[in-house]
Short mmCIF file of C-alpha atoms in Angstrom, two decimals:
data_model
loop_
_atom_site.label_atom_id
_atom_site.label_comp_id
_atom_site.label_asym_id
_atom_site.label_seq_id
_atom_site.Cartn_x
_atom_site.Cartn_y
_atom_site.Cartn_z
CA MET A 1 -0.06 -0.01 0.12
CA LYS A 2 2.87 2.36 0.80
CA LYS A 3 4.44 1.78 -2.56
CA THR A 4 1.26 2.24 -4.11
CA ASN A 5 0.80 5.77 -2.36
CA LEU A 6 4.26 6.59 -3.41
CA GLU A 7 3.73 5.72 -7.14
CA GLU A 8 0.34 7.89 -7.17
CA LYS A 9 2.31 10.91 -5.58
CA GLU A 10 5.08 10.78 -8.03
CA PHE A 11 2.33 10.37 -10.95
CA LEU A 12 0.38 13.39 -9.70
CA GLN A 13 3.78 15.45 -9.44
CA LYS A 14 4.53 14.55 -13.06
CA TYR A 15 0.86 14.79 -14.45
CA ASP A 16 0.45 17.51 -17.32
CA SER A 17 -2.97 18.86 -16.94
CA SER A 18 -2.38 21.07 -20.20
CA MET A 19 -3.03 17.70 -22.20
CA PHE A 20 -6.37 18.28 -22.26
CA GLU A 21 -8.77 21.39 -23.13
CA LYS A 22 -10.63 22.67 -19.94
CA PRO A 23 -14.32 24.28 -20.26
CA SER A 24 -15.05 27.15 -17.81
CA VAL A 25 -17.64 26.53 -15.07
CA ALA A 26 -20.21 28.97 -14.21
CA VAL A 27 -23.14 29.50 -11.91
CA ASP A 28 -26.54 30.94 -12.58
CA VAL A 29 -28.81 31.84 -10.17
CA LEU A 30 -32.98 32.02 -10.19
CA ILE A 31 -34.41 33.99 -7.45
CA PHE A 32 -38.21 33.91 -7.62
CA THR A 33 -40.75 35.72 -5.58
CA ILE A 34 -44.42 36.86 -5.92
CA GLU A 35 -45.21 40.62 -6.28
CA ASP A 36 -48.69 42.33 -6.96
CA ASP A 37 -50.00 38.78 -7.42
CA VAL A 38 -47.42 37.94 -10.22
CA LEU A 39 -44.45 35.48 -10.18
CA LYS A 40 -41.27 37.22 -10.76
CA VAL A 41 -37.71 36.55 -11.17
CA VAL A 42 -34.33 38.47 -10.26
CA MET A 43 -32.63 39.69 -13.53
CA ILE A 44 -29.95 41.96 -14.27
CA GLU A 45 -29.08 44.12 -17.54
CA ARG A 46 -25.78 42.90 -18.92
CA GLU A 47 -23.36 45.82 -19.25
CA GLU A 48 -20.90 44.17 -21.50
CA PHE A 49 -20.88 41.82 -24.52
CA PRO A 50 -22.00 39.32 -25.29
CA TYR A 51 -25.51 40.25 -25.18
CA LYS A 52 -24.90 43.85 -23.76
CA GLY A 53 -28.20 45.45 -22.64
CA CYS A 54 -30.04 42.28 -22.60
CA LEU A 55 -31.61 40.76 -19.61
CA ALA A 56 -29.75 38.09 -17.86
CA LEU A 57 -29.72 35.95 -14.58
CA PRO A 58 -27.25 36.72 -12.11
CA GLY A 59 -24.27 34.60 -12.27
CA VAL A 60 -20.43 34.27 -12.35
CA PHE A 61 -17.36 32.32 -13.32
CA VAL A 62 -16.43 29.86 -10.41
CA GLY A 63 -12.89 30.50 -9.17
CA ILE A 64 -10.44 27.67 -9.29
CA ASP A 65 -10.17 27.40 -5.59
CA GLU A 66 -13.92 28.26 -5.00
CA SER A 67 -16.92 25.97 -4.33
CA LEU A 68 -20.12 26.18 -6.50
CA GLU A 69 -22.14 27.39 -3.26
CA ASP A 70 -19.59 30.14 -2.67
CA ALA A 71 -19.57 31.16 -6.08
CA VAL A 72 -23.43 31.57 -5.92
CA LYS A 73 -23.37 33.58 -2.88
CA ARG A 74 -20.60 35.99 -4.28
CA GLY A 75 -22.26 36.28 -7.56
CA VAL A 76 -25.77 37.23 -6.13
CA LYS A 77 -24.40 39.71 -3.51
CA ALA A 78 -21.95 41.31 -6.18
CA GLU A 79 -24.79 41.73 -8.83
CA THR A 80 -28.02 42.46 -6.84
CA GLY A 81 -26.72 43.20 -3.31
CA LEU A 82 -28.86 40.13 -2.12
CA LYS A 83 -27.20 37.96 0.54
CA ASP A 84 -28.04 35.06 3.37
CA ILE A 85 -30.54 33.40 0.92
CA TYR A 86 -30.81 29.66 0.65
CA PHE A 87 -30.46 28.07 -2.75
CA GLU A 88 -30.89 24.72 -4.03
CA GLN A 89 -29.04 23.19 -7.01
CA LEU A 90 -31.52 22.88 -9.98
CA TYR A 91 -29.67 21.49 -13.11
CA THR A 92 -26.54 21.82 -15.22
CA TRP A 93 -26.53 23.07 -18.63
CA GLY A 94 -23.58 22.25 -21.06
CA GLU A 95 -24.77 22.47 -24.54
CA VAL A 96 -21.55 22.99 -26.59
CA LYS A 97 -22.79 26.38 -28.16
CA ARG A 98 -24.46 27.89 -25.26
CA ASP A 99 -22.18 30.79 -24.90
CA PRO A 100 -20.61 32.50 -27.98
CA ARG A 101 -17.20 33.17 -26.14
CA MET A 102 -16.13 29.74 -25.36
CA ARG A 103 -17.09 26.36 -23.91
CA ILE A 104 -18.94 27.11 -20.68
CA ILE A 105 -20.74 24.69 -18.44
CA SER A 106 -23.19 26.44 -16.02
CA VAL A 107 -24.85 25.04 -12.99
CA SER A 108 -28.11 26.77 -12.11
CA TYR A 109 -29.42 27.34 -8.58
CA MET A 110 -32.93 28.23 -7.52
CA ALA A 111 -34.33 30.03 -4.60
CA LEU A 112 -37.86 30.87 -3.77
CA VAL A 113 -38.41 33.72 -1.40
CA SER A 114 -41.39 35.99 -0.16
CA ILE A 115 -41.04 39.70 -1.30
CA ASP A 116 -40.81 40.93 2.32
CA GLN A 117 -37.88 38.51 2.87
CA LEU A 118 -36.29 39.56 -0.44
CA CYS A 119 -36.30 43.09 0.34
CA LYS A 120 -34.84 42.47 3.72
CA LYS A 121 -31.89 40.52 2.19
CA ALA A 122 -30.82 43.52 -0.22
CA THR A 123 -27.70 45.67 0.98
CA ASN A 124 -27.66 47.91 -1.84
CA GLY A 125 -30.78 49.88 -2.72
CA ASN A 126 -34.00 48.55 -3.86
CA VAL A 127 -34.08 45.03 -5.12
CA ARG A 128 -37.46 45.66 -6.63
CA GLN A 129 -35.44 47.27 -9.64
CA TYR A 130 -34.17 43.61 -10.60
CA LEU A 131 -37.84 41.94 -10.63
CA HIS A 132 -39.34 40.83 -13.84
CA PRO A 133 -42.40 38.96 -14.50
CA VAL A 134 -41.60 35.28 -15.55
CA GLU A 135 -44.43 35.26 -18.29
CA GLU A 136 -43.07 38.28 -19.95
CA VAL A 137 -39.41 36.99 -19.84
CA LEU A 138 -40.37 33.82 -21.39
CA LYS A 139 -42.19 35.62 -24.25
CA ALA A 140 -39.25 38.07 -24.74
CA ASP A 141 -37.35 38.26 -27.90
CA GLU A 142 -33.85 38.93 -26.51
CA ILE A 143 -32.87 37.13 -23.38
CA ALA A 144 -29.06 36.44 -22.65
CA PHE A 145 -27.60 33.15 -23.61
CA ASP A 146 -29.97 30.20 -22.73
CA HIS A 147 -31.33 31.86 -19.82
CA GLN A 148 -34.88 31.96 -21.04
CA LYS A 149 -34.56 28.17 -21.48
CA ILE A 150 -33.43 27.93 -17.78
CA ILE A 151 -36.09 30.01 -16.64
CA ALA A 152 -38.92 27.88 -18.24
CA TYR A 153 -37.12 24.51 -16.90
CA ALA A 154 -37.37 26.21 -13.20
CA ARG A 155 -40.88 27.51 -13.83
CA GLU A 156 -42.15 24.07 -14.84
CA ARG A 157 -40.30 22.46 -11.63
CA ILE A 158 -41.97 24.91 -9.27
CA LYS A 159 -45.28 24.20 -10.89
CA ASN A 160 -44.89 20.54 -10.70
CA LYS A 161 -43.68 20.49 -7.16
CA VAL A 162 -46.59 22.67 -5.87
CA ASP A 163 -48.91 19.44 -5.91
CA TYR A 164 -46.98 17.31 -3.74
CA SER A 165 -44.80 19.49 -1.47
CA ASP A 166 -45.03 22.72 0.67
CA ILE A 167 -42.77 24.83 -1.61
CA ALA A 168 -45.58 27.47 -1.79
CA PHE A 169 -45.06 28.27 1.76
CA ASN A 170 -41.52 30.03 0.67
CA PHE A 171 -43.42 32.65 -0.87
CA MET A 172 -45.52 33.42 2.47
CA PRO A 173 -44.56 35.48 5.51
CA GLU A 174 -44.62 33.92 8.83
CA LYS A 175 -48.46 34.68 9.31
CA PHE A 176 -50.93 34.80 6.39
CA THR A 177 -54.42 34.08 5.67
CA LEU A 178 -55.87 31.27 3.86
CA PRO A 179 -57.20 33.27 1.03
CA ARG A 180 -53.63 34.67 0.56
CA LEU A 181 -52.03 31.32 0.67
CA GLN A 182 -54.94 30.11 -1.88
CA LYS A 183 -53.85 32.85 -4.32
CA VAL A 184 -50.11 32.08 -4.10
CA TYR A 185 -51.12 28.41 -4.89
CA GLU A 186 -53.22 29.50 -7.92
CA ILE A 187 -50.33 31.87 -9.10
CA LEU A 188 -47.90 28.96 -9.03
CA LEU A 189 -50.14 26.34 -10.64
CA ASP A 190 -51.65 29.01 -13.18
CA LYS A 191 -55.17 27.96 -12.40
CA PRO A 192 -58.03 28.52 -10.07
CA LEU A 193 -58.68 26.26 -7.19
CA TYR A 194 -62.12 25.49 -5.31
CA LYS A 195 -61.94 26.76 -1.90
CA ALA A 196 -63.17 23.59 -0.06
CA ASN A 197 -61.11 21.47 -1.87
CA PHE A 198 -57.74 23.63 -1.08
CA ARG A 199 -58.52 24.00 2.34
CA LYS A 200 -58.92 20.33 2.85
CA LYS A 201 -55.44 19.65 1.17
CA ILE A 202 -53.70 22.00 3.23
CA SER A 203 -55.27 21.81 6.44
CA PRO A 204 -52.59 19.46 7.78
CA MET A 205 -50.00 22.02 6.77
CA VAL A 206 -51.20 24.86 8.70
CA LEU A 207 -51.70 25.94 12.18
CA GLU A 208 -54.50 28.49 13.17
CA THR A 209 -53.27 31.45 15.37
CA ASP A 210 -55.50 33.86 17.87
CA GLU A 211 -54.79 36.80 15.33
CA SER A 212 -57.03 37.78 12.61
CA THR A 213 -57.18 40.91 10.06
CA SER A 214 -58.84 43.95 10.96
CA GLY A 215 -61.69 43.52 8.66
CA ASP A 216 -62.03 47.34 8.10
CA ALA A 217 -63.06 46.57 4.51
CA HIS A 218 -63.75 42.98 4.30
CA ARG A 219 -64.76 40.16 6.68
CA PRO A 220 -61.95 39.40 9.08
CA SER A 221 -59.66 36.53 8.23
CA LYS A 222 -57.81 34.38 10.57
CA TYR A 223 -54.01 34.49 10.67
CA TYR A 224 -52.20 30.94 10.05
CA VAL A 225 -48.73 29.54 10.59
CA LYS A 226 -47.01 26.68 8.76
CA ASN A 227 -47.33 23.53 10.83
CA PRO A 228 -43.67 22.86 11.72
CA ASN A 229 -44.54 19.12 11.98
CA CYS A 230 -46.16 18.63 8.74
CA GLU A 231 -43.99 15.85 6.87
CA GLU A 232 -44.82 17.28 3.19
#
């Protein structure tokens, strides 16, 4: 075993990594929120070529000694001023011609955040300037790189997960009304829901509080919180 370790050490010392071409690796970040009853995504306007002046997802190249997660945090904070947001890996994009500059493989990450939390996470100005309606972005003529395709993939992933998971709660404040929660479900599913069926479905997922809306303009509604013991 010692001889094998020594042989491997000698091999690595002599190994010439320049024998192989190396693609660059980037991360692209999708931050979704709901504002004014519209699903929106954080995008920036590119300041340099290629696609100068076009909307793009926040993203950066991954440093040689940097983890993917650290690159995500660095890129999002640098380009939008957002920090301390939880992301999960979505998909890896590796089409050969996806970037006109060179061979770039991109790992996409996704976050679902309430509009209130999104505003609190910003460190440099109004984060709302970066918000764009998802449906408008998907129909736009000029979106940088393959980011339109990435957004469409993420949008479908969200829609599919709403039925069997609790991801809709990511868009909610700590306390919420059931009518508001139903509206968020309808936005994500892109269809109306029957009140009775919806409330039966989500009843194990929520807990009623002692608080309610003021009822100045409408009948008071009870406030609820997410059930921390829910297994979904």
